[in-house]
Coordinates of C-alpha atoms in Angstrom, one line a residue:
X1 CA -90.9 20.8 0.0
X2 CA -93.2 21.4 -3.2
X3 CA -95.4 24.0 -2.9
X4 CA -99.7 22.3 -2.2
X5 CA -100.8 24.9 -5.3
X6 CA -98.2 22.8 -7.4
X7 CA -98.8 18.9 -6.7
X8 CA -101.0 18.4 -9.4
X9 CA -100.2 20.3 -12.1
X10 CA -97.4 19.8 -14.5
X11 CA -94.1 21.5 -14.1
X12 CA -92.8 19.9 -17.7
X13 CA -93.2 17.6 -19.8
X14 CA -91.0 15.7 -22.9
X15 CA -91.6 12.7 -25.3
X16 CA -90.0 10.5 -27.2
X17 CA -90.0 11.2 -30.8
X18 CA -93.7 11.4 -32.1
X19 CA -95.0 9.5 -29.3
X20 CA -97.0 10.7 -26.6
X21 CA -96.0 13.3 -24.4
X22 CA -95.7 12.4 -20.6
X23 CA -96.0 14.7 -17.9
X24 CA -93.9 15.8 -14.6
X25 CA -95.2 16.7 -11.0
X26 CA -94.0 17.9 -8.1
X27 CA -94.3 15.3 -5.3
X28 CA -95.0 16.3 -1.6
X29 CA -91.1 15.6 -0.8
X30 CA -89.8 18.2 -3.7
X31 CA -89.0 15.3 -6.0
X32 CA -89.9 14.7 -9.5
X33 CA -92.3 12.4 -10.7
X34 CA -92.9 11.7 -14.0
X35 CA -96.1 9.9 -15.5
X36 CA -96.6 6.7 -16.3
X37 CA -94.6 4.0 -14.4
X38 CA -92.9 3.2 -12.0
X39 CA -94.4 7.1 -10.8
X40 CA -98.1 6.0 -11.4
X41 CA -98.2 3.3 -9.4
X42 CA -97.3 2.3 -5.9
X43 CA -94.0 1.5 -4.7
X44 CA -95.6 -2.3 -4.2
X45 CA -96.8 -2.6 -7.5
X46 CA -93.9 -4.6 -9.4
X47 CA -93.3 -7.2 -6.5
X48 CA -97.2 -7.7 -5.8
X49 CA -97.4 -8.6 -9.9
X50 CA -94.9 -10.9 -10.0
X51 CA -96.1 -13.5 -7.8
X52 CA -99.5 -13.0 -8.7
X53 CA -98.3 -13.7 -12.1
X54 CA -96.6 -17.4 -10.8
X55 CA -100.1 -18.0 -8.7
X56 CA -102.5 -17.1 -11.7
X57 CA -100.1 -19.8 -13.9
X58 CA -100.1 -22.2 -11.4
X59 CA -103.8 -21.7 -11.1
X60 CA -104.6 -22.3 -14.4
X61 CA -102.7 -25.1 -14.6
X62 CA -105.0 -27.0 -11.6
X63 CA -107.4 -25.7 -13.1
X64 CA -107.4 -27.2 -16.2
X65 CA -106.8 -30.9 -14.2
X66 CA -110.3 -29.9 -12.6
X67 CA -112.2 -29.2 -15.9
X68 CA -110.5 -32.4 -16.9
X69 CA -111.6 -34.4 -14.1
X70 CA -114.9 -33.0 -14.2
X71 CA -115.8 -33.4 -18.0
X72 CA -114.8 -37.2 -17.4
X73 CA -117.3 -37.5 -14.7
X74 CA -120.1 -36.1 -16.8
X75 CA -119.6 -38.3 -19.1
X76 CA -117.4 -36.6 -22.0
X77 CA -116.0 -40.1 -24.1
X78 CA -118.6 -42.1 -22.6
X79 CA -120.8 -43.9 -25.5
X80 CA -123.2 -44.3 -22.7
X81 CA -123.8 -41.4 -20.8
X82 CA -126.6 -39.2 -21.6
X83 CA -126.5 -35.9 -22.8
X84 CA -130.0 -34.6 -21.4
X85 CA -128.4 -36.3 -17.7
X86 CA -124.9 -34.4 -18.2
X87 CA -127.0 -31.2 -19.4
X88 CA -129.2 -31.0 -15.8
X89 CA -126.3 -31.7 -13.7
X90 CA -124.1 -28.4 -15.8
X91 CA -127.9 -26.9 -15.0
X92 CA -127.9 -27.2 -11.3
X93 CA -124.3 -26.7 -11.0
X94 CA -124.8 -23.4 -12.1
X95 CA -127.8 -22.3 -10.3
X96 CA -126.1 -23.5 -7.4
X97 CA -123.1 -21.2 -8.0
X98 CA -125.3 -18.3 -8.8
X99 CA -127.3 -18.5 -5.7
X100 CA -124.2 -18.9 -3.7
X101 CA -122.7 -15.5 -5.7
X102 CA -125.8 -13.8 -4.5
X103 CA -125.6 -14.4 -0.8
X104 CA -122.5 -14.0 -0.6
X105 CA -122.2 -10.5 -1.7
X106 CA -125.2 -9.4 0.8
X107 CA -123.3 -11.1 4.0
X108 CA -120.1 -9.6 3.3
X109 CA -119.8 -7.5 0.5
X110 CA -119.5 -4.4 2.4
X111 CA -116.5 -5.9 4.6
X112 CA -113.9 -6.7 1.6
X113 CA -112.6 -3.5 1.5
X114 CA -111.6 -3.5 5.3
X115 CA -109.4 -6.5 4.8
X116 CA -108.9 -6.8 1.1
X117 CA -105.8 -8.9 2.1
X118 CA -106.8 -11.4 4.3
X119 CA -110.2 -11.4 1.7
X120 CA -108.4 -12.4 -1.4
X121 CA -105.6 -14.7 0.3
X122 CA -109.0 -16.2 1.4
X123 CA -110.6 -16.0 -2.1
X124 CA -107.2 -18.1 -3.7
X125 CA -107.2 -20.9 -0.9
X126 CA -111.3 -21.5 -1.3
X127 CA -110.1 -21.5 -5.0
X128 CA -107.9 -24.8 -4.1
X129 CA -110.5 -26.2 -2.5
X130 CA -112.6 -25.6 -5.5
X131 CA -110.9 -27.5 -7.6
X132 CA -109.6 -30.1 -5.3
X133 CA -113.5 -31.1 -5.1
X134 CA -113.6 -31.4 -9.0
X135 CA -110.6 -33.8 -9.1
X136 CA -112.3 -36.1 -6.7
X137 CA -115.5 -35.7 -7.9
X138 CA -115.0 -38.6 -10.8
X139 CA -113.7 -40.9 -7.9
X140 CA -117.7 -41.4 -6.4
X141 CA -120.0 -41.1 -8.8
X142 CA -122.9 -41.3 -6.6
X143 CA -121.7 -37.8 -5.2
X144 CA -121.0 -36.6 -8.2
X145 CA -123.3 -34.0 -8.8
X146 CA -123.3 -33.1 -4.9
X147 CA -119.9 -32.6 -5.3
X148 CA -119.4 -30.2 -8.5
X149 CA -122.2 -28.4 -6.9
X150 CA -120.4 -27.7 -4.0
X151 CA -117.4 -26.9 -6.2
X152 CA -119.1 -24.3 -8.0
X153 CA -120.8 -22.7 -5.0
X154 CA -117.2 -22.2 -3.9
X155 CA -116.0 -20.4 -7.0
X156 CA -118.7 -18.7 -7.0
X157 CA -117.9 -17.1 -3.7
X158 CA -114.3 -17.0 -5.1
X159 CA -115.4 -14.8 -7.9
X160 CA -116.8 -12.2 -5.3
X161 CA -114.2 -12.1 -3.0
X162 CA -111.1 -11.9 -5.6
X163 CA -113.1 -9.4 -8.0
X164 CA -114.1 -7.0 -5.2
X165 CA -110.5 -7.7 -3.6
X166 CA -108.8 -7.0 -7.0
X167 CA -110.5 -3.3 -7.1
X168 CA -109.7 -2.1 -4.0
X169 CA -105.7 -3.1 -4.5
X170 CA -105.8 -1.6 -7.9
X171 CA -107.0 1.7 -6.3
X172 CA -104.5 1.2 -4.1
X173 CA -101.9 0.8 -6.4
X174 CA -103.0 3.3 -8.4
X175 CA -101.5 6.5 -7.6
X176 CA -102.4 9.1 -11.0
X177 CA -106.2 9.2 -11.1
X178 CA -105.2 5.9 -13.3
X179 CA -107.3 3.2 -11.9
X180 CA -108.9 1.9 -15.5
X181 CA -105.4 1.7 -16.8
X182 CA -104.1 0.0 -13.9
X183 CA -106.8 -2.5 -13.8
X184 CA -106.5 -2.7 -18.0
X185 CA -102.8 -3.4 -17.6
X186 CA -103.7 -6.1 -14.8
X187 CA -106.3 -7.4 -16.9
X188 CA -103.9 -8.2 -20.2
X189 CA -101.2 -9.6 -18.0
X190 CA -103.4 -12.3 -16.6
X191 CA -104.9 -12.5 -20.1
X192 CA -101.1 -13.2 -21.2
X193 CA -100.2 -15.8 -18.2
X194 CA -103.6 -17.4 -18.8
X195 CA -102.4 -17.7 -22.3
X196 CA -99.4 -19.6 -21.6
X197 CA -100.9 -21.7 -19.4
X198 CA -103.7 -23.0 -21.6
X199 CA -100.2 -23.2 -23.4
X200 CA -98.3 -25.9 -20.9
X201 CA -101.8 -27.4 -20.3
X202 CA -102.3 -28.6 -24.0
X203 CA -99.2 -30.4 -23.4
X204 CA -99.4 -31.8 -19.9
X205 CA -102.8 -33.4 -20.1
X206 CA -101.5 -36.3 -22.1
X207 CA -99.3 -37.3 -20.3
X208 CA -101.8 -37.1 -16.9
X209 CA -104.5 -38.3 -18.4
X210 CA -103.9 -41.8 -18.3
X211 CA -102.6 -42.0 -14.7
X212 CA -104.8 -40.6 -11.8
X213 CA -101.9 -40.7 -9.4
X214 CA -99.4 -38.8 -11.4
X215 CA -102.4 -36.0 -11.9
X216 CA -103.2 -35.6 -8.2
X217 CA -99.3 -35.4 -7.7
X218 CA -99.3 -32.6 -10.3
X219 CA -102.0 -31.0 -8.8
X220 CA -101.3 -30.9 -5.2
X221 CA -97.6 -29.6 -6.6
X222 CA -99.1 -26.7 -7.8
X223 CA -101.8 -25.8 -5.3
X224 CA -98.7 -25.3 -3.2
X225 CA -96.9 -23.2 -5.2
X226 CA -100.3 -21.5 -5.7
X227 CA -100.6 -20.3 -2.0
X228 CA -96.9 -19.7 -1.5
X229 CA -97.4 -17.1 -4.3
X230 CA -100.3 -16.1 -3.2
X231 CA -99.0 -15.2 0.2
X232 CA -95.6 -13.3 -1.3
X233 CA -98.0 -10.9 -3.5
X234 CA -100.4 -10.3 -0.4
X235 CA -97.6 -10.0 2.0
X236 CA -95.7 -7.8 -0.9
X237 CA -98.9 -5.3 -0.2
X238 CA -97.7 -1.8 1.8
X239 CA -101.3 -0.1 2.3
X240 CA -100.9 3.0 3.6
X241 CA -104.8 3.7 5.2
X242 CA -105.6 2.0 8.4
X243 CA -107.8 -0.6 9.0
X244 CA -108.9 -1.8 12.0
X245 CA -105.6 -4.9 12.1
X246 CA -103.7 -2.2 10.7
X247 CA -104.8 0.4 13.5
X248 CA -104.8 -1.9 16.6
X249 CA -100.9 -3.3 15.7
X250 CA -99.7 0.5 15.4
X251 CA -101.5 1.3 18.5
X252 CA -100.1 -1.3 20.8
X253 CA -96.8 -0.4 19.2
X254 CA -97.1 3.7 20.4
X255 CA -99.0 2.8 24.1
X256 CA -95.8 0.3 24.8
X257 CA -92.9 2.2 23.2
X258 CA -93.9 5.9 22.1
X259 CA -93.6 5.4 18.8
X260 CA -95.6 5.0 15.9
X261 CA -94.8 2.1 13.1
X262 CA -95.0 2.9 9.8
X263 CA -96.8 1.5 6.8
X264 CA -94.4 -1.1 5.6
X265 CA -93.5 -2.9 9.3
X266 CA -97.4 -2.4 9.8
X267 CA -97.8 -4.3 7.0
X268 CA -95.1 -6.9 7.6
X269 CA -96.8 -7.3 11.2
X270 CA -100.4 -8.0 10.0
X271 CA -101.8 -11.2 10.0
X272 CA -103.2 -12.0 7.3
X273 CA -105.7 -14.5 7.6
X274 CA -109.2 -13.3 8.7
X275 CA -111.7 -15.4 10.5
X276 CA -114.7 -15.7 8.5
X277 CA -116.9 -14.7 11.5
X278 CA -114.9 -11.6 12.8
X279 CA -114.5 -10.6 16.1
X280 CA -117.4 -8.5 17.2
X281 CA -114.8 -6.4 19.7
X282 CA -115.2 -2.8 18.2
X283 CA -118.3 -2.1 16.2
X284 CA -118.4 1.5 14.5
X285 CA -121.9 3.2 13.7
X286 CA -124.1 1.1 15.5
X287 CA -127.6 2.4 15.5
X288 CA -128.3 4.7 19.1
X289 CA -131.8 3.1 20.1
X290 CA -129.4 -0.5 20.5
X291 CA -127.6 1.2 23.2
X292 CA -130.6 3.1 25.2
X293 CA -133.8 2.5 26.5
X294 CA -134.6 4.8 29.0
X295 CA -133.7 8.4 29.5
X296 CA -131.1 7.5 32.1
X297 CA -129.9 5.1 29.8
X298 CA -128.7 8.0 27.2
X299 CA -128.3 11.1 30.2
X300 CA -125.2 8.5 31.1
X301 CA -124.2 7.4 27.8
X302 CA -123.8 11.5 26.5
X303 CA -122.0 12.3 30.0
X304 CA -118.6 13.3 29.4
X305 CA -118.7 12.9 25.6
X306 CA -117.3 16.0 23.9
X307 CA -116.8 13.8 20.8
X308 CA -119.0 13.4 18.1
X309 CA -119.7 10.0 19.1
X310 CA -120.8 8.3 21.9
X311 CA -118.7 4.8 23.4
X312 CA -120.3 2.1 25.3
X313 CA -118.0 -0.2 26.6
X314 CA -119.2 -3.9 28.0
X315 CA -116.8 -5.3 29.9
X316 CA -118.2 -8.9 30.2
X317 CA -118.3 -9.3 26.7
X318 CA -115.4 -7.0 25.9
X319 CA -117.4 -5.1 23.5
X320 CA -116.9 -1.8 22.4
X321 CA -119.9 0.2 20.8
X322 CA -119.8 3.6 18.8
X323 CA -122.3 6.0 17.8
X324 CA -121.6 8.2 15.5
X325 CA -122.8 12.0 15.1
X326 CA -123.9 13.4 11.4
X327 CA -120.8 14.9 12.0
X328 CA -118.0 12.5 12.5
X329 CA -115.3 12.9 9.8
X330 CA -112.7 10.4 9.0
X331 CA -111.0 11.7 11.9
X332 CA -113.9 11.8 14.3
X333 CA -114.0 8.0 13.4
X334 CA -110.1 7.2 13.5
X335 CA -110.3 8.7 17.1
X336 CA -113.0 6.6 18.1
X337 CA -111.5 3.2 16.9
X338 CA -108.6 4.4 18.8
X339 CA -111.0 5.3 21.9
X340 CA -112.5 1.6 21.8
X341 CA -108.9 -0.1 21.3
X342 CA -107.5 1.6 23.8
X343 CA -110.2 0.3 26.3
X344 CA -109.1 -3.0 25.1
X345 CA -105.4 -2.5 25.7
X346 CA -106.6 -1.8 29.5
X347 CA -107.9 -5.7 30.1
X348 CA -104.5 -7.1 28.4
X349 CA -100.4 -7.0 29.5
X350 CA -98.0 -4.7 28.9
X351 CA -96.7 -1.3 29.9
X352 CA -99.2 1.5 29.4
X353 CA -98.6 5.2 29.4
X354 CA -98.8 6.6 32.8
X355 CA -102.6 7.9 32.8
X356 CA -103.6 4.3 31.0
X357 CA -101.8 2.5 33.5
X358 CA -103.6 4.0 36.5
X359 CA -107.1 3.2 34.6
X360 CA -106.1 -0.1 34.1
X361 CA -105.6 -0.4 38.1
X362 CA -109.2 0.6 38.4
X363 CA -110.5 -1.6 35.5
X364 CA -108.9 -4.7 37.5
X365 CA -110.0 -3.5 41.0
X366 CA -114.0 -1.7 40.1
X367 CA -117.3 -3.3 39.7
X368 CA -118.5 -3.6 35.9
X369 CA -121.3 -0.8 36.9
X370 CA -118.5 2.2 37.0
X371 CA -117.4 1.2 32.9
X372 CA -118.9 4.8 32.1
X373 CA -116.2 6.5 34.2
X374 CA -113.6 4.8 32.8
X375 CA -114.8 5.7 29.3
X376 CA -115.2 9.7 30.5
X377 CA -111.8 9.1 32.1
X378 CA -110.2 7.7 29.2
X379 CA -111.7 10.7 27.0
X380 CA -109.5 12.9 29.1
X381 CA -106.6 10.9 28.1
X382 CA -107.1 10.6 24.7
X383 CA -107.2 14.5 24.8
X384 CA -103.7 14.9 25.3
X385 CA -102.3 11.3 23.9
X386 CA -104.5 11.1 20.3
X387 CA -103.0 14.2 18.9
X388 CA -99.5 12.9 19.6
X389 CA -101.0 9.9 18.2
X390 CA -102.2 11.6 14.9
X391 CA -99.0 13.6 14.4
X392 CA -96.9 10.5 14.3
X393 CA -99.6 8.7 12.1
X394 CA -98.6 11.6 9.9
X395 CA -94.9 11.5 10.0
X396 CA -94.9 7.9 9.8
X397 CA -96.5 8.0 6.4
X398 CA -100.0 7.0 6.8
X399 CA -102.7 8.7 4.9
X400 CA -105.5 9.8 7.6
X401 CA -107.8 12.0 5.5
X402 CA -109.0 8.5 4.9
X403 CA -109.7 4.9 6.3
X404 CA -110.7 1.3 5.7
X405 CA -112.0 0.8 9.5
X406 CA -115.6 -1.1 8.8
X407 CA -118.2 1.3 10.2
X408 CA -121.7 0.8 9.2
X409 CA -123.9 3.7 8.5
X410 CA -126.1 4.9 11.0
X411 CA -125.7 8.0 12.7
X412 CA -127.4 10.3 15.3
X413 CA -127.8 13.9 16.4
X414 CA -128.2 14.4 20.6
X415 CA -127.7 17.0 22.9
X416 CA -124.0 18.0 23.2
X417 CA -121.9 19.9 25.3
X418 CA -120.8 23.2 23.9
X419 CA -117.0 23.1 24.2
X420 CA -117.7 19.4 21.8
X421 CA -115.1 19.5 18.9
X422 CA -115.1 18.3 15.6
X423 CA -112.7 16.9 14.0

């Protein structure tokens, strides 16, 4: 193993003739790894590129049957149309598309990096959609301008999702402080397939123009093969941090069988389409005065917590609530997710550790009123299982220093025990 004091600095370098001189590290393991790639990037990197150079091709391709389509509907070759008519309907288009881009980003800006997968598989399908609205537009012209409208509103959101998406992979994949080359590198590669697909386009639209059918054929050819590569880069992805998908699969893996998967089955295992109203199940940094109103109310709530966060857990609804203390760290936060999954591990199937398994006798068999003793119970639990838990987290190769669990920022400060800890 390398020694910490050594990971980031150079133990040599060398270069090739009067080019620049590339430097190698230590890495955690003992090996060597030398600058620039394949050691800069992750081990995902290549595969992830290559099919999202097929589904940027095959996107540009559709794309340039939509811009087709939608010129002709606007009149482009008609001696009669009018210019001032085909100028207001570009106009509202627009405005249409910007207001969209707006709202958009307020809803569910801060919730792309959670599930940047599932977000930018999203991003590509709405993208279809998009343009499938522009072919038909010219079809009924008395919904034309509805119809482009609603296109554009749709790529507009597709511009959101897929840039934000797009950052958080590259920091992903970028693993030398080397983020703006990554994304530079990115950027000229889809310059380049763009390139040759303006390319092919130049030469297919003649032959499509004249016959509608043959188009459409074209273009539902290559909105497939757009999705199927859109799903081999996003299932290529091997993120290492845990989000809550991520967190909840590995879980039910280590309560069931002891042991913890790592990043790439975890990976393999995710689903990876999200609903666009997520489940409200576990909800991190939720605001304290939501969960009291009375002094009982919080006397009960702090009871038992030696955390630095306090759980409700509403059974009917199967709701978990978290409050989290000025103090909760990245750990403080992991073990609280874990806290509020593993209260919904006790409501489903499946063999359960032995102190689980016993709680989940009482969940079955006890009123709804005694939830708060099976949350202080299951805080005894998680004394002794989470650090197992974290260990094999560690081993398995996940990076818990950090996460990508969506937890929103309020925090609180109460009266605590004194034996509390902090992790």
């Amino acid at each position: 193993m390398a020694d910490a004091s050594t990971l980031n600095r150079p133990l040599c370098c060398e270069q090739f003739g009067s080019g620049a001189a590339r430097g190698c590290f230590a890495a955690a393991d003992g090996s060597l790894q030398w600058e620039g790639f394949p050691d800069s990037v992750s081990p995902d990197y290549l595969p992830y590129q290559l099919w999202d150079s097929v589904q940027a091709f095959a996107s540009s391709l559709s794309g340039s049957l939509a811009t087709h389509a939608v010129l002709l509907g606007i009149g482009v070759g008609n001696a009669k149309a009018s210019v001032s008519a085909a100028t207001a309907t570009w106009l509202v288009k627009d405005s249409t598309g910007m207001l969209g881009r707006i709202i958009f980003a307020w809803w569910k800006g801060s919730k792309l990096d959670c599930n940047a997968k599932q977000w930018r598989l999203f991003a590509d399908i709405l993208n279809d959609v998009a343009m499938f609205l522009e072919i038909m537009a010219p079809i009924y012209p008395i919904f034309f301008t509805i119809t482009i409208c609603t296109s554009n509103l749709a790529k507009c959101i597709v511009s959101v999702a897929g840039g934000a998406t797009r950052a958080a992979l590259t920091m992903h994949q970028a693993r030398r402080n080397n983020m703006a080359d990554v994304s530079a590198k990115d950027s000229s590669q889809e310059t380049l397939v763009n390139l040759a697909g303006l390319l092919v386009s130049l030469l297919m639209l003649p032959l499509v123009s004249d016959c509608p059918g043959f188009s459409l054929g074209c273009f539902f050819f290559l909105t497939a093969l757009h999705i199927y590569a859109n799903y081999r880069a996003v299932r290529a992805l091997v993120i290492e941090t845990l989000n809550e998908g991520r967190l909840r699969l590995v879980l039910k893996h280590f309560l069931q069988r002891g042991e913890v998967l790592g990043p790439t089955s975890a990976n393999q295992m995710e689903p990876l389409w999200t609903g666009f109203w997520p489940s409200q199940s576990l909800s991190l940094g939720v605001p304290l005065h939501r969960l009291t109103s009375s002094v009982f109310d919080l006397q009960q709530l702090v009871e038992g917590h030696q955390e630095p966060y306090l759980l409700r857990w509403d059974l009917s609804q199967n709701q978990v609530q978290v409050v989290l203390s000025q103090m909760a760290g990245p750990e403080t936060i992991l073990r609280a997710a874990t806290h509020g999954l593993v209260l919904e591990a006790l409501q489903g199937d499946g063999p359960l550790p032995r102190g689980l398994e016993e709680l989940r006798n009482q969940v079955w068999a006890g009123p709804e009123k005694d939830n708060w003793v099976i949350v202080r119970d299951t805080h005894q639990v998680l004394d002794k299982l989470f650090p197992k838990f974290l260990k094999g987290l560690q081993d398995a190769g996940w990076k818990t220093e950090k996460h990508q669990l969506e937890v929103d920022e309020w925090r609180a400060t109460w009266l605590l025990s004194p034996e509390k800890k902090v992790l």
